[in-house]
Coordinates of C-alpha atoms and ligand atoms in Angstrom, one line a residue:
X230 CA 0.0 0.0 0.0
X231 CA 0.7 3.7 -0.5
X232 CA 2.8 5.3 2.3
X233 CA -0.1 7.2 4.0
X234 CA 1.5 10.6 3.8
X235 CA 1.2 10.4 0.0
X236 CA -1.9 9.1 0.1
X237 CA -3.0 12.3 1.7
X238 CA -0.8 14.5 -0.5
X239 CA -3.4 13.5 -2.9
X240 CA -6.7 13.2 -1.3
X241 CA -8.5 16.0 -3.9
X242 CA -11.8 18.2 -3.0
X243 CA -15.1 17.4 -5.4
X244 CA -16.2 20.2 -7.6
X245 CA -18.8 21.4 -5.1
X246 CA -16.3 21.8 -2.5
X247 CA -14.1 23.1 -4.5
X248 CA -16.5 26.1 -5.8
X249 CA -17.9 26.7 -1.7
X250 CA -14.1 27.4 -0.5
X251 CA -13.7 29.4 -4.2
X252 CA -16.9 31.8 -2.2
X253 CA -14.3 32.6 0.2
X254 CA -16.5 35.4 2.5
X255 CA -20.3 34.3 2.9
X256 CA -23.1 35.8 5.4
X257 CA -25.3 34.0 7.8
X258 CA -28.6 34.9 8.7
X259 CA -30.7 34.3 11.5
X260 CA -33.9 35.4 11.3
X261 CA -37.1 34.2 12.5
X262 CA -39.7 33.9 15.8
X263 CA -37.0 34.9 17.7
X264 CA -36.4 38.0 16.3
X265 CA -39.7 39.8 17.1
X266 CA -39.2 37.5 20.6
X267 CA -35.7 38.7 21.3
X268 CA -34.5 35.0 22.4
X269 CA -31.9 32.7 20.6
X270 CA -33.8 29.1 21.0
X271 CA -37.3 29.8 20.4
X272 CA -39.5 26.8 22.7
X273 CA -41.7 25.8 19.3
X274 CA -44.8 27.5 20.7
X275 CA -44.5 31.0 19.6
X276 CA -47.5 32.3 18.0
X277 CA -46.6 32.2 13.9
X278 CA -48.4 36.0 14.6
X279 CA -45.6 37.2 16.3
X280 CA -43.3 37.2 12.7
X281 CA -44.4 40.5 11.5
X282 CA -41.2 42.5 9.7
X283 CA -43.0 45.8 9.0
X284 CA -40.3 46.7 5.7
X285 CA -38.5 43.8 4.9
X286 CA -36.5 43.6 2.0
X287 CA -33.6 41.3 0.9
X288 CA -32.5 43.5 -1.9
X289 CA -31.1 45.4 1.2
X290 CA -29.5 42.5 2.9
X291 CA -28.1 41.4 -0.1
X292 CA -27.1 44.5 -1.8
X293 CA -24.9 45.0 2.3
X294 CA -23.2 41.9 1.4
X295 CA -22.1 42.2 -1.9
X296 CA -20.7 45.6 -0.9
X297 CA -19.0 43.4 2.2
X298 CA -17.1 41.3 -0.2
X299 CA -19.5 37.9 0.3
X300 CA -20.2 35.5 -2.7
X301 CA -22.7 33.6 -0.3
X302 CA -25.6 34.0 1.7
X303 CA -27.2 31.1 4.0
X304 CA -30.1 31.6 5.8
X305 CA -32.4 29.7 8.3
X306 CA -35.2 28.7 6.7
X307 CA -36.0 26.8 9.8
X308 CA -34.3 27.2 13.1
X309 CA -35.1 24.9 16.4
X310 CA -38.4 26.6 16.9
X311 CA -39.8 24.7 14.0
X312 CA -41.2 28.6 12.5
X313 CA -40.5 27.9 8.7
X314 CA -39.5 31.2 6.9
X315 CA -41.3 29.3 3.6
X316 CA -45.3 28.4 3.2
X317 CA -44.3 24.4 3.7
X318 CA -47.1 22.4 3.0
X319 CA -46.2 20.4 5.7
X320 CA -47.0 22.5 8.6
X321 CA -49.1 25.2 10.7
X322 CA -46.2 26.7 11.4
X323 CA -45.1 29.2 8.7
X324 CA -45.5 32.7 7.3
X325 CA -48.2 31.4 6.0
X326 CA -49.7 31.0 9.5
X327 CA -48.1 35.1 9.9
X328 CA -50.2 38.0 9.4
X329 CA -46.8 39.3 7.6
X330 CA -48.2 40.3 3.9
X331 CA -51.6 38.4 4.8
X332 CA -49.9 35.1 4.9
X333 CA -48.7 35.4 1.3
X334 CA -45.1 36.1 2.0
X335 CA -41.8 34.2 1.5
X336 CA -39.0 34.7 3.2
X337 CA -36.7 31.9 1.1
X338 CA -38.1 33.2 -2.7
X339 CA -37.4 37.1 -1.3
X340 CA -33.9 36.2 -0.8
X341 CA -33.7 33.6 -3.4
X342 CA -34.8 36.6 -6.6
X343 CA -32.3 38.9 -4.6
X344 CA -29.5 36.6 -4.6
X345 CA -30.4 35.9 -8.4
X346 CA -30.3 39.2 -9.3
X347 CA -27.3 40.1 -7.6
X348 CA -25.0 37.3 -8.8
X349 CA -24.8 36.0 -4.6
X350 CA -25.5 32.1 -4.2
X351 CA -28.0 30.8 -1.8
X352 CA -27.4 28.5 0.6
X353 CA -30.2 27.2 3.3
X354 CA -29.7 25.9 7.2
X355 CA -32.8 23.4 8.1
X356 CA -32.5 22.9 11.8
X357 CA -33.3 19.0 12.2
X358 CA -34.1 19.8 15.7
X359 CA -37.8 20.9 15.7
X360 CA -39.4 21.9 18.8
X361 CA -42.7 22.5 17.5
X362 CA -43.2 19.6 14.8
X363 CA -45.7 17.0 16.2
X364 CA -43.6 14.0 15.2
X365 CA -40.6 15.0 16.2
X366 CA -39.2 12.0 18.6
X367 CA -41.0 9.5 16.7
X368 CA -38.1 8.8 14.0
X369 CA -39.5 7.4 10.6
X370 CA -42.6 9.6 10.7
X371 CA -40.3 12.9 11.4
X372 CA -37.2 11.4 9.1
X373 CA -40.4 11.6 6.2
X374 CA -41.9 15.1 7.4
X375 CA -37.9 16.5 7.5
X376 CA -36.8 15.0 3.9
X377 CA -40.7 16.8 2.8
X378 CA -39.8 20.3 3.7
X379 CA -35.9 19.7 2.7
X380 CA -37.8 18.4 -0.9
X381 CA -40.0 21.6 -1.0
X382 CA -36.5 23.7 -0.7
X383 CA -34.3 21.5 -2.7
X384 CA -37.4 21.4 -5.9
X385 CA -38.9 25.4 -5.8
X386 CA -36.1 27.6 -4.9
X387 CA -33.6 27.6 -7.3
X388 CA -29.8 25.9 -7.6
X389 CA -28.2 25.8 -3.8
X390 CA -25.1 26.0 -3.1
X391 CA -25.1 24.8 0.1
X392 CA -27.7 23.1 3.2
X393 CA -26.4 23.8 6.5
X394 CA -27.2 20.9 9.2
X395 CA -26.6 22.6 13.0
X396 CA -25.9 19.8 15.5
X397 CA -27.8 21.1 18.1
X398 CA -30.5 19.3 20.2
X399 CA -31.1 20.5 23.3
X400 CA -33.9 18.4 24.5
X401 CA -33.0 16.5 27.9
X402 CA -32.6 12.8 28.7
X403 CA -36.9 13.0 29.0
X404 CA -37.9 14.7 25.9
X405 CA -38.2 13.1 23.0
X406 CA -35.1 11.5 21.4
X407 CA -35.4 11.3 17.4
X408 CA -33.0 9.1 15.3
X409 CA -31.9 11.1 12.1
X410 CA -31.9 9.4 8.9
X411 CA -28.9 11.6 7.7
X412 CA -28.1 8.9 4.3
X413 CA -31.8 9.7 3.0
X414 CA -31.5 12.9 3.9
X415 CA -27.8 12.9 2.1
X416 CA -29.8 10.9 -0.9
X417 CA -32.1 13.5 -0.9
X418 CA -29.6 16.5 -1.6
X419 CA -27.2 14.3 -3.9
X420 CA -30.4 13.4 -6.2
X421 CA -32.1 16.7 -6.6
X422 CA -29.1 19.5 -6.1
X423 CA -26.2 17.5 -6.8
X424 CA -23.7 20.2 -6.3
X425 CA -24.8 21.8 -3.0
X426 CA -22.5 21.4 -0.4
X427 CA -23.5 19.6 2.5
X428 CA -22.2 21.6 5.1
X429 CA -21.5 20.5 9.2
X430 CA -23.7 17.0 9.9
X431 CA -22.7 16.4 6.3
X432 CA -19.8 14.8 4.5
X433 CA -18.5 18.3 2.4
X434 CA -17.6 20.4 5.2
X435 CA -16.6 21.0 8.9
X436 CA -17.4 22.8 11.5
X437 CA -14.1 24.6 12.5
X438 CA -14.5 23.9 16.5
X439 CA -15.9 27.2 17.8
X440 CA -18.0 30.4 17.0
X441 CA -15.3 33.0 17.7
X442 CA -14.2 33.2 14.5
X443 CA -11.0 32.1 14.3
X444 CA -9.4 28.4 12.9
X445 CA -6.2 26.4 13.4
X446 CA -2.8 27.5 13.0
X447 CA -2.6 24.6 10.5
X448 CA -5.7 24.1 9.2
X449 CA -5.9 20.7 7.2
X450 CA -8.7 19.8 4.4
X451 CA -7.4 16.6 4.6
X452 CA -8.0 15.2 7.7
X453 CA -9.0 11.0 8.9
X454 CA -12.2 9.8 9.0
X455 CA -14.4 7.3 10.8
X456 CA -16.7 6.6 7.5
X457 CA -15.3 7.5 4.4
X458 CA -17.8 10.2 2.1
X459 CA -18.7 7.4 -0.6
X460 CA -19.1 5.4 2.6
X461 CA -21.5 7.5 3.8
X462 CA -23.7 8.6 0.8
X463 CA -23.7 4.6 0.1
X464 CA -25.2 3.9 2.7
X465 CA -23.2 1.7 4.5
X466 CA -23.9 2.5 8.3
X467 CA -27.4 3.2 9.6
X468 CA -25.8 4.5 13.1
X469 CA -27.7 7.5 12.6
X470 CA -27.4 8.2 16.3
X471 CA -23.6 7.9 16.6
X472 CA -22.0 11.2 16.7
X473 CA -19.5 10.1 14.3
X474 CA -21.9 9.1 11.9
X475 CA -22.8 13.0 11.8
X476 CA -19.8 15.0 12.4
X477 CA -17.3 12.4 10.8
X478 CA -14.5 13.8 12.9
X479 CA -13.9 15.2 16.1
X480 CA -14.0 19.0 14.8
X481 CA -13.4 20.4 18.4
X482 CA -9.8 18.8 17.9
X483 CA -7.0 21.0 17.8
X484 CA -4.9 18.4 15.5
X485 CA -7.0 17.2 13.2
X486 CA -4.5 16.6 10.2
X487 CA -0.7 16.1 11.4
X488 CA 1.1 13.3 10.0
X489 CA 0.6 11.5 13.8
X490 CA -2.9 11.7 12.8
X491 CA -2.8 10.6 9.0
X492 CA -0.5 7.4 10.4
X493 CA -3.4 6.9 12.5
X494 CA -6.0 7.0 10.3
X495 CA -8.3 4.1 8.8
X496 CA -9.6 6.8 5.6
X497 CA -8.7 10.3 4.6
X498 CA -11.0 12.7 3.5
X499 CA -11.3 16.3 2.2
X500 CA -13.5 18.0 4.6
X501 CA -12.6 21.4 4.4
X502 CA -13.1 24.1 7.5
X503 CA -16.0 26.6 7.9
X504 CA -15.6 29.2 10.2
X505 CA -19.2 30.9 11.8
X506 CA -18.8 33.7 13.9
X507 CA -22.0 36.5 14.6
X508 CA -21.5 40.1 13.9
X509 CA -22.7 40.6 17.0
X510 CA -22.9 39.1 20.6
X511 CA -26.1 36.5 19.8
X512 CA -27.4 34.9 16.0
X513 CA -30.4 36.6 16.3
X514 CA -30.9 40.3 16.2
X515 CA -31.4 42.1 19.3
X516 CA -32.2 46.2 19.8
X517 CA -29.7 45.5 23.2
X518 CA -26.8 44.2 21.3
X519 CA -26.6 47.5 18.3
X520 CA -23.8 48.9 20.6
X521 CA -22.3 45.4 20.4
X522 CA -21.2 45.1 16.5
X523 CA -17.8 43.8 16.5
X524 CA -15.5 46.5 15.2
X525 CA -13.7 46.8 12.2
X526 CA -10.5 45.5 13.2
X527 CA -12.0 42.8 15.1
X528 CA -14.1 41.9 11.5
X529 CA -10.8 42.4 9.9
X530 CA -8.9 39.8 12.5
X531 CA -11.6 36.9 11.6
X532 CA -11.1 37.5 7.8
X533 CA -7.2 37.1 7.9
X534 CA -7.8 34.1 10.3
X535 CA -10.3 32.3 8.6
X536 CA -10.1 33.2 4.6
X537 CA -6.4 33.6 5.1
X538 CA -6.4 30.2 7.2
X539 CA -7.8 27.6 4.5
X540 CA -11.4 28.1 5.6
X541 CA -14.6 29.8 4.4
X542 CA -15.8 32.8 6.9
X543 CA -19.6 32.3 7.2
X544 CA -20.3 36.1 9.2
X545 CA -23.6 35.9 10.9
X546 CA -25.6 39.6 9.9
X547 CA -29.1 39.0 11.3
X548 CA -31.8 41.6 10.1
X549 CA -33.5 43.3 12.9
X550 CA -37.5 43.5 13.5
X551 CA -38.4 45.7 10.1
X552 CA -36.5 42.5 8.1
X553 CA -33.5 45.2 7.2
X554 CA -30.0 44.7 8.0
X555 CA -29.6 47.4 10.9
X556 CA -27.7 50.3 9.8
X557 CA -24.6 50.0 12.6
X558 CA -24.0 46.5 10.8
X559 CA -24.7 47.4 6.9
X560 CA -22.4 50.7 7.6
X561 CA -19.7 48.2 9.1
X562 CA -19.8 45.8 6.7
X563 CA -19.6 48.4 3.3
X564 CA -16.5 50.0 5.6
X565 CA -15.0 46.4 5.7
X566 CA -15.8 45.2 2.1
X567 CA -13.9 48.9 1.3
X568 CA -10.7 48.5 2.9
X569 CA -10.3 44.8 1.5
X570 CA -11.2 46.2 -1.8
X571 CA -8.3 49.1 -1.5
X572 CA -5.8 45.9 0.2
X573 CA -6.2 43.5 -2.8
X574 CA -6.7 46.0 -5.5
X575 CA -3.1 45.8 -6.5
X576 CA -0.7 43.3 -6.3
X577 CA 3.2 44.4 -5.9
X578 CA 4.3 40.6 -7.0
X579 CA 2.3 40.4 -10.1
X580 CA 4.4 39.4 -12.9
X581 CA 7.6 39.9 -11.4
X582 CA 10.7 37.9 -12.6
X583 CA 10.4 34.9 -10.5
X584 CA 12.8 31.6 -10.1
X585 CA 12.8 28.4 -8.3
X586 CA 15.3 26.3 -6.8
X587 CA 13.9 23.7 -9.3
X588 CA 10.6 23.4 -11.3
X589 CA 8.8 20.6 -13.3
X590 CA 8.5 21.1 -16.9
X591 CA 5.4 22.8 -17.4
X592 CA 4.9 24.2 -14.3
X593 CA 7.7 27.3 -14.0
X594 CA 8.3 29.6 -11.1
X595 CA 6.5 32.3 -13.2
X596 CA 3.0 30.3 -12.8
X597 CA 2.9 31.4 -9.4
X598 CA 3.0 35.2 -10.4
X599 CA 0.7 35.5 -13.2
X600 CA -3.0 36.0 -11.6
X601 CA -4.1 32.9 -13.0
X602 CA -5.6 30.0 -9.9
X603 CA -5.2 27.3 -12.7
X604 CA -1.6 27.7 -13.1
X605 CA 0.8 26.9 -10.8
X606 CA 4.5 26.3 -10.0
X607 CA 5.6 23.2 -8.6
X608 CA 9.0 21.4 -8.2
X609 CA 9.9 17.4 -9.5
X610 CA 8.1 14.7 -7.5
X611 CA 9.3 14.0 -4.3
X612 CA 11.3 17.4 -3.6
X613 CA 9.5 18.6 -0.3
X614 CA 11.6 22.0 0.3
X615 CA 12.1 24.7 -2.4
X616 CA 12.0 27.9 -2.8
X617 CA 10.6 30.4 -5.0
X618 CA 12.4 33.9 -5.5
X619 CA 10.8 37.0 -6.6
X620 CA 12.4 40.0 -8.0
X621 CA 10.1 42.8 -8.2
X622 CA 11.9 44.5 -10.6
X623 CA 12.3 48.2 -8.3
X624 CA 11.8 48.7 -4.5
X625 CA 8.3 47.8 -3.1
X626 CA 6.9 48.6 0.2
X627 CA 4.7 46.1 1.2
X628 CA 2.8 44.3 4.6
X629 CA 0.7 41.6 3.5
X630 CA 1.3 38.6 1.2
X631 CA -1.4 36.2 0.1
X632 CA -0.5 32.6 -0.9
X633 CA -2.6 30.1 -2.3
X634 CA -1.6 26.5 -2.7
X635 CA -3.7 24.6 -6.0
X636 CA -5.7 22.7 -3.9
X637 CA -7.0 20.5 -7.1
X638 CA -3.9 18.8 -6.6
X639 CA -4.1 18.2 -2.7
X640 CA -2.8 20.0 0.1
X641 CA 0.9 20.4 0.7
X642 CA 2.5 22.7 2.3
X643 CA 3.3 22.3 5.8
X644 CA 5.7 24.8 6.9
X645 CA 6.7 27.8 4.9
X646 CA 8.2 31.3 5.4
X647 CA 8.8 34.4 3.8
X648 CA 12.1 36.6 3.7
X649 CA 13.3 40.4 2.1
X650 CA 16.7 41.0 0.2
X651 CA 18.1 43.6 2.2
X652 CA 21.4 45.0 1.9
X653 CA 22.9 41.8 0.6
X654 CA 21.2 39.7 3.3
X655 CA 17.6 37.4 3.2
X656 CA 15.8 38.7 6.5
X657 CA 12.8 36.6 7.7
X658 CA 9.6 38.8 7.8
X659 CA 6.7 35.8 8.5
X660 CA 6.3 32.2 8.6
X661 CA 3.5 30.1 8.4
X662 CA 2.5 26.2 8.7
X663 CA -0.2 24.9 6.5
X664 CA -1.3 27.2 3.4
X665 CA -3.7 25.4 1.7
X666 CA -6.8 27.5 -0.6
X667 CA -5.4 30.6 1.0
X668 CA -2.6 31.8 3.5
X669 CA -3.0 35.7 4.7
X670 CA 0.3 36.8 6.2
X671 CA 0.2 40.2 8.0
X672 CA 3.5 41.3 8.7
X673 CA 5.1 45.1 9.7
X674 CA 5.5 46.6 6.6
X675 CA 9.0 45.8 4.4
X676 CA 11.0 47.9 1.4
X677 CA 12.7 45.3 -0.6
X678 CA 12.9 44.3 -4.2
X679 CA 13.8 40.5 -3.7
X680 CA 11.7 38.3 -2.3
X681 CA 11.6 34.4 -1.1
X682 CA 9.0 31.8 -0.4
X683 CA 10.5 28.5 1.1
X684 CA 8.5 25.5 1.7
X685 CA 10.4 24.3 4.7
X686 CA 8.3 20.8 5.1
X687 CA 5.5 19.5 2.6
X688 CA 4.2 16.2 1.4
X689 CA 5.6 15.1 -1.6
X690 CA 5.8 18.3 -3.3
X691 CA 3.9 21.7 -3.0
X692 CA 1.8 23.2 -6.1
X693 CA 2.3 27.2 -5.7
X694 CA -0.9 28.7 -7.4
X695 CA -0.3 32.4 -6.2
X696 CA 2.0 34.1 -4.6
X697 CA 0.9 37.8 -4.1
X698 CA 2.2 40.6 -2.1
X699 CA 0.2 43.8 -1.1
X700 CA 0.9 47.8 0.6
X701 CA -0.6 46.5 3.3
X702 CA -2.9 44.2 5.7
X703 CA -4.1 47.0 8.2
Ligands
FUL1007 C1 -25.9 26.6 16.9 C2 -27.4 26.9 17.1 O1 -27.9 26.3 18.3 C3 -27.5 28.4 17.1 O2 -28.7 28.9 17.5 C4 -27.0 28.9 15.8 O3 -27.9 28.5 14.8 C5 -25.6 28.3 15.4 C6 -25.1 28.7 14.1 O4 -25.6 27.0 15.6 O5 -25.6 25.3 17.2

């Protein structure tokens, strides 16, 4: 057999997952019962009257994204108070139930046209814990009422890009305990919107372990499994109930892909990290928490982390009680999206005059430099350190470099750093582990004109897609 660090070296994501981490920045949004009730777990018996957004419009929400910089949107089309945001045929508990636009509105089709229109993809969370549902606890009947409504969303709302399983049940050792059929539920998804990602109980992607916003300092796609994805979507376990079976790997871990755990491992997998984090102090929007917006540096800090850390930044916005992104958030958000506009609107390194200690023959040092993700340098087989050399041509000031690994061919890298020409010497300015999709390195800003990436430790050999620099990361 393959050794196994090879074998990971080429464990490859699937076109969906490839196009999710390609998103890069997405929004989250809570909205629901809970808004107009000002709680985060609604109890399932809130009166459908109580949803009544006097001005909503997700032209707004949407049109405060794009200007943030997200390619994304998810949103709970049913949280655990069972309130669906849709008219499901398969409840009394629904705007339809809502006096909101005389029980003709739809929360899921609003965002859906607005996403359309605005080139954003749409993603939907379905809570399988349902605290209002009547069947809930009593498995097969709730298994066929859950894969009805995720039918009604998968069949009339347009391509997906992404259903969002939570893990959360909070009902006690008394309350009703309900066995999830996740493979029909997985069948489901694969047969009617085969190239939505299914995202946390699902085999695509992982949870990244908390909700502060930030990942790993080596943050592996490829990480061990207990049930391999074909495994899973054939249908080879029924243990429905065993956490495993769900979460597929211990995602509160803080090693999840060393090589102590690939030796370890009975599969690899690519399950890639998502990192969900709330603009504010709770999911759901409360009037108490509009002096509570995280700040700019603080939104700033999670994006370096998690898009510059090899995962996808899913930023919770939640719209407040009119259905409208409050204005604290929107304005923070367009003054985010701005400055990461100005940071990556020019790149010093692009096109420079770049060598390698050694490349392949079609894949030359200059493939890092030339803007293009397809392209990419990479050295023989087997050569695990190299370095890549940049000369910039003239002096460049610079703070911030951006490097991307081409995670078609597998992730590499493992340890990596970065250091100036300067008077006749190579000064280290940042190192790094893992790159992966992307690496963000911040560093105090640098005059140079020579440059030098070294991949200190990788798996068979790294595959150097981009290798950017910029003014600056502040
Ligand atoms: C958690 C849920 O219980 C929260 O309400 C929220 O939806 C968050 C994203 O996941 O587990």
């Amino acid at each position: 057999m393959d050794h196994p660090i090879r074998q990971a070296a080429h464990v490859t994501p699937s076109a969906r997952q490839l196009a999710w981490q390609e998103l890069e920045f997405t929004a989250f949004v809570h909205f629901g019962v809970n808004t107009f009730t000002d709680r985060e777990w609604g109890e399932g018996t809130e009166d459908p009257a109580v949803f009544y957004p006097t001005g909503l419009d997700a032209r707004q929400w949407v049109s405060v994204f794009r200007d943030a910089g997200m390619r994304g949107v998810i949103l709970t089309a049913k949280h655990h108070d069972g309130f669906c945001l849709w008219p499901s045929r398969h409840t009394d508990h629904s705007v339809r139930q809502s006096p909101w636009k005389g029980g003709q509105g739809d929360v899921v089709r609003e965002l859906s046209a607005a996403c359309a229109e605005a080139g954003l993809k749409l993603g939907l969370y379905l809570s399988p814990w349902d605290r209002h549902e009547p069947t809930y606890g009593d498995s097969p009947a709730y298994n066929e009422h859950f894969r009805n409504q995720l039918r009604e969303l998968l069949t009339e709302y347009g391509e997906l890009y992404c259903l969002w399983f939570d893990g959360a049940c909070g009902e006690g050792p008394n309350g009703k305990r309900q066995e999830y059929d996740w493979v029909s539920y997985y069948e489901l998804i694969r047969e009617l919107q085969p190239q939505a990602c299914i995202s946390i109980c699902g085999p695509d992607v992982r949870w990244c372990g908390n909700e502060a916003g930030h990942c790993r300092e080596s943050e592996w796609s490829v990480v061990p499994a207990y049930l391999s994805c074909q495994e899973v979507v054939a249908g080879k376990s029924q243990q429905a109930d065993d956490p495993a079976f769900a979460q597929r790997v211990n995602t509160t871990d803080q090693d999840l892909g060393s090589r102590e755990q690939i030796a370890r491992a009975r599969s690899l997998i690519w399950y890639p990290s998502e990192v969900d984090v709330s603009i504010r102090p709770g999911w759901f929007y409360h009037a108490g928490e509009d002096d509570r917006v995280k700040s700019l540096d603080h939104l700033l800090e999670i994006y370096y982390g998690s898009v510059g850390g090899n995962a996808v930044l899913l930023l919770n916005v939640p719209p407040d009680r009119r259905g409208l992104i409050h204005e604290v958030d929107a304005a923070r958000l367009r003054e985010l999206g701005g400055v990461l506009r100005r940071t990556f609107a020019h790149d010093l390194a692009r096109g420079a005059r770049a060598s390698a200690s050694e490349a392949d023959a079609v894949h030359a040092a200059s493939c890092a430099v030339d803007g293009k993700a397809e392209t990419y340098w990479r050295p023989h087989e087997g050569t695990e350190q190299a370095w890549l050399e940049l000369d910039l041509g003239r002096e460049a000031t610079f703070g911030c470099a951006c490097l991307q690994e081409c995670i078609c061919e597998g992730q590499r890298v493992e340890r990596c750093a970065l250091e100036v020409r300067q008077a006749g010497r190579w000064r280290p300015i940042a190192a790094a582990t893992t790159i992966g999709y992307k690496r963000l390195l911040r560093f105090p800003a640098v005059t140079a004109r020579s440059v030098r990436l070294s991949i200190l430790e990788s798996r068979c050999r790294p595959t150097i897609a981009a290798f950017a620099l910029y003014q600056s990361g502040d």
